[in-house]
Amino acid sequence: MSKKIATALVGMSVTGVMAACSATDADSGTSGPRSPSNTNTNPSPSSSSANGGPYKDGEYEVNGEYGTRGSSIGVALTLEDDNITAVDVTPHATDETSLGLQRRFATAVPALVVGKDIDDVDLDRVAGNSHTPDGFNDAIAKIKEEAAR
């Protein structure tokens, strides 16, 4: 019987601690649980994002470089309210194997980035390419720098 009482007391203690922790929200200075009105989950396009925006709307075209052999790809994209609305990747490889990889990458990229905030784009491995995304990410960084002026 004393085991049941001890278990009940532990349960009540844990419940009390949890209730006390949720009674106030130190980050927002409000009491009770957070409501959507207490957090800014949808900043307006004109506000600065945590990663660097806003960016000027327009069409941008740069070469993204990657690797140790001076490999590159061309990236042309259109920005509207910090969102990528169009993208075109141009392969620059001359080696047939590399050119094939870059072409597959170029075909896959629009589905991955169109409609996304440019600050949220950071590609890793795409269409069997592990290095070409580095060139694309380099191009994105250059475009962000140019568009921020």
PDB file of C-alpha atoms in Angstrom:
ATOM      1  CA  MET A   1       0.000   0.000   0.000  1.00  0.00           C
ATOM      2  CA  SER A   2       2.824   2.462   0.799  1.00  0.00           C
ATOM      3  CA  LYS A   3       4.246   1.887  -2.710  1.00  0.00           C
ATOM      4  CA  LYS A   4       0.966   3.131  -4.235  1.00  0.00           C
ATOM      5  CA  ILE A   5       0.998   6.217  -2.023  1.00  0.00           C
ATOM      6  CA  ALA A   6       4.620   6.993  -2.926  1.00  0.00           C
ATOM      7  CA  THR A   7       3.843   6.623  -6.648  1.00  0.00           C
ATOM      8  CA  ALA A   8       0.838   8.922  -6.305  1.00  0.00           C
ATOM      9  CA  LEU A   9       2.913  11.547  -4.472  1.00  0.00           C
ATOM     10  CA  VAL A  10       5.644  11.461  -7.141  1.00  0.00           C
ATOM     11  CA  GLY A  11       3.001  11.848  -9.844  1.00  0.00           C
ATOM     12  CA  MET A  12       1.457  14.817  -8.075  1.00  0.00           C
ATOM     13  CA  SER A  13       4.881  16.418  -7.584  1.00  0.00           C
ATOM     14  CA  VAL A  14       5.738  16.088 -11.253  1.00  0.00           C
ATOM     15  CA  THR A  15       2.357  17.527 -12.233  1.00  0.00           C
ATOM     16  CA  GLY A  16       2.873  20.462  -9.867  1.00  0.00           C
ATOM     17  CA  VAL A  17       6.317  21.215 -11.267  1.00  0.00           C
ATOM     18  CA  MET A  18       5.039  21.056 -14.837  1.00  0.00           C
ATOM     19  CA  ALA A  19       2.151  23.374 -13.995  1.00  0.00           C
ATOM     20  CA  ALA A  20       4.486  25.857 -12.343  1.00  0.00           C
ATOM     21  CA  CYS A  21       6.825  25.834 -15.355  1.00  0.00           C
ATOM     22  CA  SER A  22       4.017  26.532 -17.802  1.00  0.00           C
ATOM     23  CA  ALA A  23       2.384  29.213 -15.644  1.00  0.00           C
ATOM     24  CA  THR A  24       4.699  31.927 -16.960  1.00  0.00           C
ATOM     25  CA  ASP A  25       6.544  32.294 -20.209  1.00  0.00           C
ATOM     26  CA  ALA A  26       9.862  33.995 -19.507  1.00  0.00           C
ATOM     27  CA  ASP A  27      10.589  34.619 -23.213  1.00  0.00           C
ATOM     28  CA  SER A  28       7.444  36.562 -23.973  1.00  0.00           C
ATOM     29  CA  GLY A  29       6.626  37.901 -20.511  1.00  0.00           C
ATOM     30  CA  THR A  30       3.097  36.521 -20.677  1.00  0.00           C
ATOM     31  CA  SER A  31       1.415  33.993 -18.490  1.00  0.00           C
ATOM     32  CA  GLY A  32      -0.131  30.784 -19.713  1.00  0.00           C
ATOM     33  CA  PRO A  33       0.669  28.870 -22.859  1.00  0.00           C
ATOM     34  CA  ARG A  34       1.781  30.731 -25.947  1.00  0.00           C
ATOM     35  CA  SER A  35      -0.857  31.576 -28.446  1.00  0.00           C
ATOM     36  CA  PRO A  36      -0.256  32.374 -32.102  1.00  0.00           C
ATOM     37  CA  SER A  37      -0.697  36.064 -31.286  1.00  0.00           C
ATOM     38  CA  ASN A  38       2.357  35.892 -28.971  1.00  0.00           C
ATOM     39  CA  THR A  39       4.751  34.739 -31.686  1.00  0.00           C
ATOM     40  CA  ASN A  40       5.655  36.169 -35.074  1.00  0.00           C
ATOM     41  CA  THR A  41       5.663  33.112 -37.315  1.00  0.00           C
ATOM     42  CA  ASN A  42       4.824  34.940 -40.523  1.00  0.00           C
ATOM     43  CA  PRO A  43       6.973  38.050 -40.942  1.00  0.00           C
ATOM     44  CA  SER A  44       5.940  40.379 -43.738  1.00  0.00           C
ATOM     45  CA  PRO A  45       8.050  40.353 -46.915  1.00  0.00           C
ATOM     46  CA  SER A  46       9.258  43.874 -46.212  1.00  0.00           C
ATOM     47  CA  SER A  47      10.748  42.966 -42.834  1.00  0.00           C
ATOM     48  CA  SER A  48      14.311  41.769 -42.454  1.00  0.00           C
ATOM     49  CA  SER A  49      14.698  38.044 -42.142  1.00  0.00           C
ATOM     50  CA  ALA A  50      17.077  36.567 -39.611  1.00  0.00           C
ATOM     51  CA  ASN A  51      19.370  35.468 -42.437  1.00  0.00           C
ATOM     52  CA  GLY A  52      19.759  38.741 -44.268  1.00  0.00           C
ATOM     53  CA  GLY A  53      16.785  39.830 -46.414  1.00  0.00           C
ATOM     54  CA  PRO A  54      14.975  41.760 -47.669  1.00  0.00           C
ATOM     55  CA  TYR A  55      16.374  41.564 -51.175  1.00  0.00           C
ATOM     56  CA  LYS A  56      15.620  43.661 -54.240  1.00  0.00           C
ATOM     57  CA  ASP A  57      13.216  42.054 -56.667  1.00  0.00           C
ATOM     58  CA  GLY A  58      14.721  41.282 -60.040  1.00  0.00           C
ATOM     59  CA  GLU A  59      16.545  38.862 -62.275  1.00  0.00           C
ATOM     60  CA  TYR A  60      20.041  37.774 -61.300  1.00  0.00           C
ATOM     61  CA  GLU A  61      22.624  35.721 -63.159  1.00  0.00           C
ATOM     62  CA  VAL A  62      25.941  34.503 -61.727  1.00  0.00           C
ATOM     63  CA  ASN A  63      28.367  31.617 -61.930  1.00  0.00           C
ATOM     64  CA  GLY A  64      28.683  29.403 -58.887  1.00  0.00           C
ATOM     65  CA  GLU A  65      32.095  27.855 -58.336  1.00  0.00           C
ATOM     66  CA  TYR A  66      32.963  24.629 -56.543  1.00  0.00           C
ATOM     67  CA  GLY A  67      35.606  21.976 -56.185  1.00  0.00           C
ATOM     68  CA  THR A  68      39.342  22.174 -56.523  1.00  0.00           C
ATOM     69  CA  ARG A  69      39.474  22.136 -60.329  1.00  0.00           C
ATOM     70  CA  GLY A  70      37.599  25.383 -60.885  1.00  0.00           C
ATOM     71  CA  SER A  71      34.265  23.756 -61.733  1.00  0.00           C
ATOM     72  CA  SER A  72      31.278  26.050 -62.145  1.00  0.00           C
ATOM     73  CA  ILE A  73      27.619  26.245 -63.113  1.00  0.00           C
ATOM     74  CA  GLY A  74      25.538  29.173 -64.264  1.00  0.00           C
ATOM     75  CA  VAL A  75      22.539  30.166 -62.178  1.00  0.00           C
ATOM     76  CA  ALA A  76      19.894  32.625 -63.314  1.00  0.00           C
ATOM     77  CA  LEU A  77      16.982  33.303 -61.005  1.00  0.00           C
ATOM     78  CA  THR A  78      14.172  35.720 -60.426  1.00  0.00           C
ATOM     79  CA  LEU A  79      13.402  37.104 -56.964  1.00  0.00           C
ATOM     80  CA  GLU A  80      10.042  38.494 -55.865  1.00  0.00           C
ATOM     81  CA  ASP A  81       9.491  39.444 -52.208  1.00  0.00           C
ATOM     82  CA  ASP A  82      12.596  37.383 -51.277  1.00  0.00           C
ATOM     83  CA  ASN A  83      11.082  34.289 -52.933  1.00  0.00           C
ATOM     84  CA  ILE A  84      12.592  32.507 -55.910  1.00  0.00           C
ATOM     85  CA  THR A  85       9.966  32.580 -58.653  1.00  0.00           C
ATOM     86  CA  ALA A  86      12.099  31.125 -61.468  1.00  0.00           C
ATOM     87  CA  VAL A  87      15.488  29.451 -61.770  1.00  0.00           C
ATOM     88  CA  ASP A  88      17.615  28.194 -64.630  1.00  0.00           C
ATOM     89  CA  VAL A  89      20.873  26.293 -64.148  1.00  0.00           C
ATOM     90  CA  THR A  90      23.379  26.167 -67.007  1.00  0.00           C
ATOM     91  CA  PRO A  91      25.981  23.380 -66.946  1.00  0.00           C
ATOM     92  CA  HIS A  92      29.541  24.438 -67.767  1.00  0.00           C
ATOM     93  CA  ALA A  93      31.296  21.067 -67.614  1.00  0.00           C
ATOM     94  CA  THR A  94      33.208  19.822 -70.655  1.00  0.00           C
ATOM     95  CA  ASP A  95      33.842  16.263 -69.442  1.00  0.00           C
ATOM     96  CA  GLU A  96      30.927  13.991 -70.487  1.00  0.00           C
ATOM     97  CA  THR A  97      30.515  12.457 -67.012  1.00  0.00           C
ATOM     98  CA  SER A  98      30.517  15.829 -65.257  1.00  0.00           C
ATOM     99  CA  LEU A  99      28.254  17.326 -67.919  1.00  0.00           C
ATOM    100  CA  GLY A 100      25.741  14.517 -67.406  1.00  0.00           C
ATOM    101  CA  LEU A 101      25.750  15.097 -63.648  1.00  0.00           C
ATOM    102  CA  GLN A 102      25.313  18.846 -64.061  1.00  0.00           C
ATOM    103  CA  ARG A 103      22.439  18.333 -66.518  1.00  0.00           C
ATOM    104  CA  ARG A 104      20.606  16.049 -64.056  1.00  0.00           C
ATOM    105  CA  PHE A 105      21.211  18.607 -61.328  1.00  0.00           C
ATOM    106  CA  ALA A 106      19.903  21.445 -63.544  1.00  0.00           C
ATOM    107  CA  THR A 107      16.721  19.484 -64.253  1.00  0.00           C
ATOM    108  CA  ALA A 108      16.058  18.738 -60.567  1.00  0.00           C
ATOM    109  CA  VAL A 109      16.744  22.173 -59.067  1.00  0.00           C
ATOM    110  CA  PRO A 110      13.583  24.127 -60.036  1.00  0.00           C
ATOM    111  CA  ALA A 111      11.321  21.712 -58.158  1.00  0.00           C
ATOM    112  CA  LEU A 112      13.484  22.175 -55.061  1.00  0.00           C
ATOM    113  CA  VAL A 113      13.797  25.969 -54.939  1.00  0.00           C
ATOM    114  CA  VAL A 114      11.002  27.721 -56.855  1.00  0.00           C
ATOM    115  CA  GLY A 115       8.533  29.182 -54.381  1.00  0.00           C
ATOM    116  CA  LYS A 116      11.024  29.183 -51.501  1.00  0.00           C
ATOM    117  CA  ASP A 117      12.527  32.113 -49.621  1.00  0.00           C
ATOM    118  CA  ILE A 118      16.091  32.535 -50.885  1.00  0.00           C
ATOM    119  CA  ASP A 119      17.355  32.474 -47.291  1.00  0.00           C
ATOM    120  CA  ASP A 120      15.890  28.978 -46.861  1.00  0.00           C
ATOM    121  CA  VAL A 121      17.714  27.491 -49.861  1.00  0.00           C
ATOM    122  CA  ASP A 122      20.792  25.417 -49.069  1.00  0.00           C
ATOM    123  CA  LEU A 123      21.125  22.361 -51.283  1.00  0.00           C
ATOM    124  CA  ASP A 124      23.055  19.255 -50.299  1.00  0.00           C
ATOM    125  CA  ARG A 125      22.965  16.149 -52.495  1.00  0.00           C
ATOM    126  CA  VAL A 126      20.733  16.495 -55.561  1.00  0.00           C
ATOM    127  CA  ALA A 127      20.183  14.020 -58.434  1.00  0.00           C
ATOM    128  CA  GLY A 128      23.307  12.048 -57.573  1.00  0.00           C
ATOM    129  CA  ASN A 129      25.460  15.174 -57.294  1.00  0.00           C
ATOM    130  CA  SER A 130      27.411  15.745 -54.156  1.00  0.00           C
ATOM    131  CA  HIS A 131      29.612  18.647 -55.359  1.00  0.00           C
ATOM    132  CA  THR A 132      27.465  20.557 -57.861  1.00  0.00           C
ATOM    133  CA  PRO A 133      25.134  21.759 -55.072  1.00  0.00           C
ATOM    134  CA  ASP A 134      28.157  23.563 -53.601  1.00  0.00           C
ATOM    135  CA  GLY A 135      28.360  25.580 -56.830  1.00  0.00           C
ATOM    136  CA  PHE A 136      24.653  26.333 -56.658  1.00  0.00           C
ATOM    137  CA  ASN A 137      24.948  27.432 -53.011  1.00  0.00           C
ATOM    138  CA  ASP A 138      27.899  29.648 -53.987  1.00  0.00           C
ATOM    139  CA  ALA A 139      25.734  31.243 -56.685  1.00  0.00           C
ATOM    140  CA  ILE A 140      22.897  31.792 -54.186  1.00  0.00           C
ATOM    141  CA  ALA A 141      25.325  33.535 -51.817  1.00  0.00           C
ATOM    142  CA  LYS A 142      26.544  35.798 -54.631  1.00  0.00           C
ATOM    143  CA  ILE A 143      22.974  36.630 -55.659  1.00  0.00           C
ATOM    144  CA  LYS A 144      22.004  37.432 -52.072  1.00  0.00           C
ATOM    145  CA  GLU A 145      24.992  39.755 -51.796  1.00  0.00           C
ATOM    146  CA  GLU A 146      24.104  41.483 -55.075  1.00  0.00           C
ATOM    147  CA  ALA A 147      20.384  41.728 -54.282  1.00  0.00           C
ATOM    148  CA  ALA A 148      21.005  43.179 -50.814  1.00  0.00           C
ATOM    149  CA  ARG A 149      22.633  46.336 -52.206  1.00  0.00           C
TER     150      ARG A 149
END
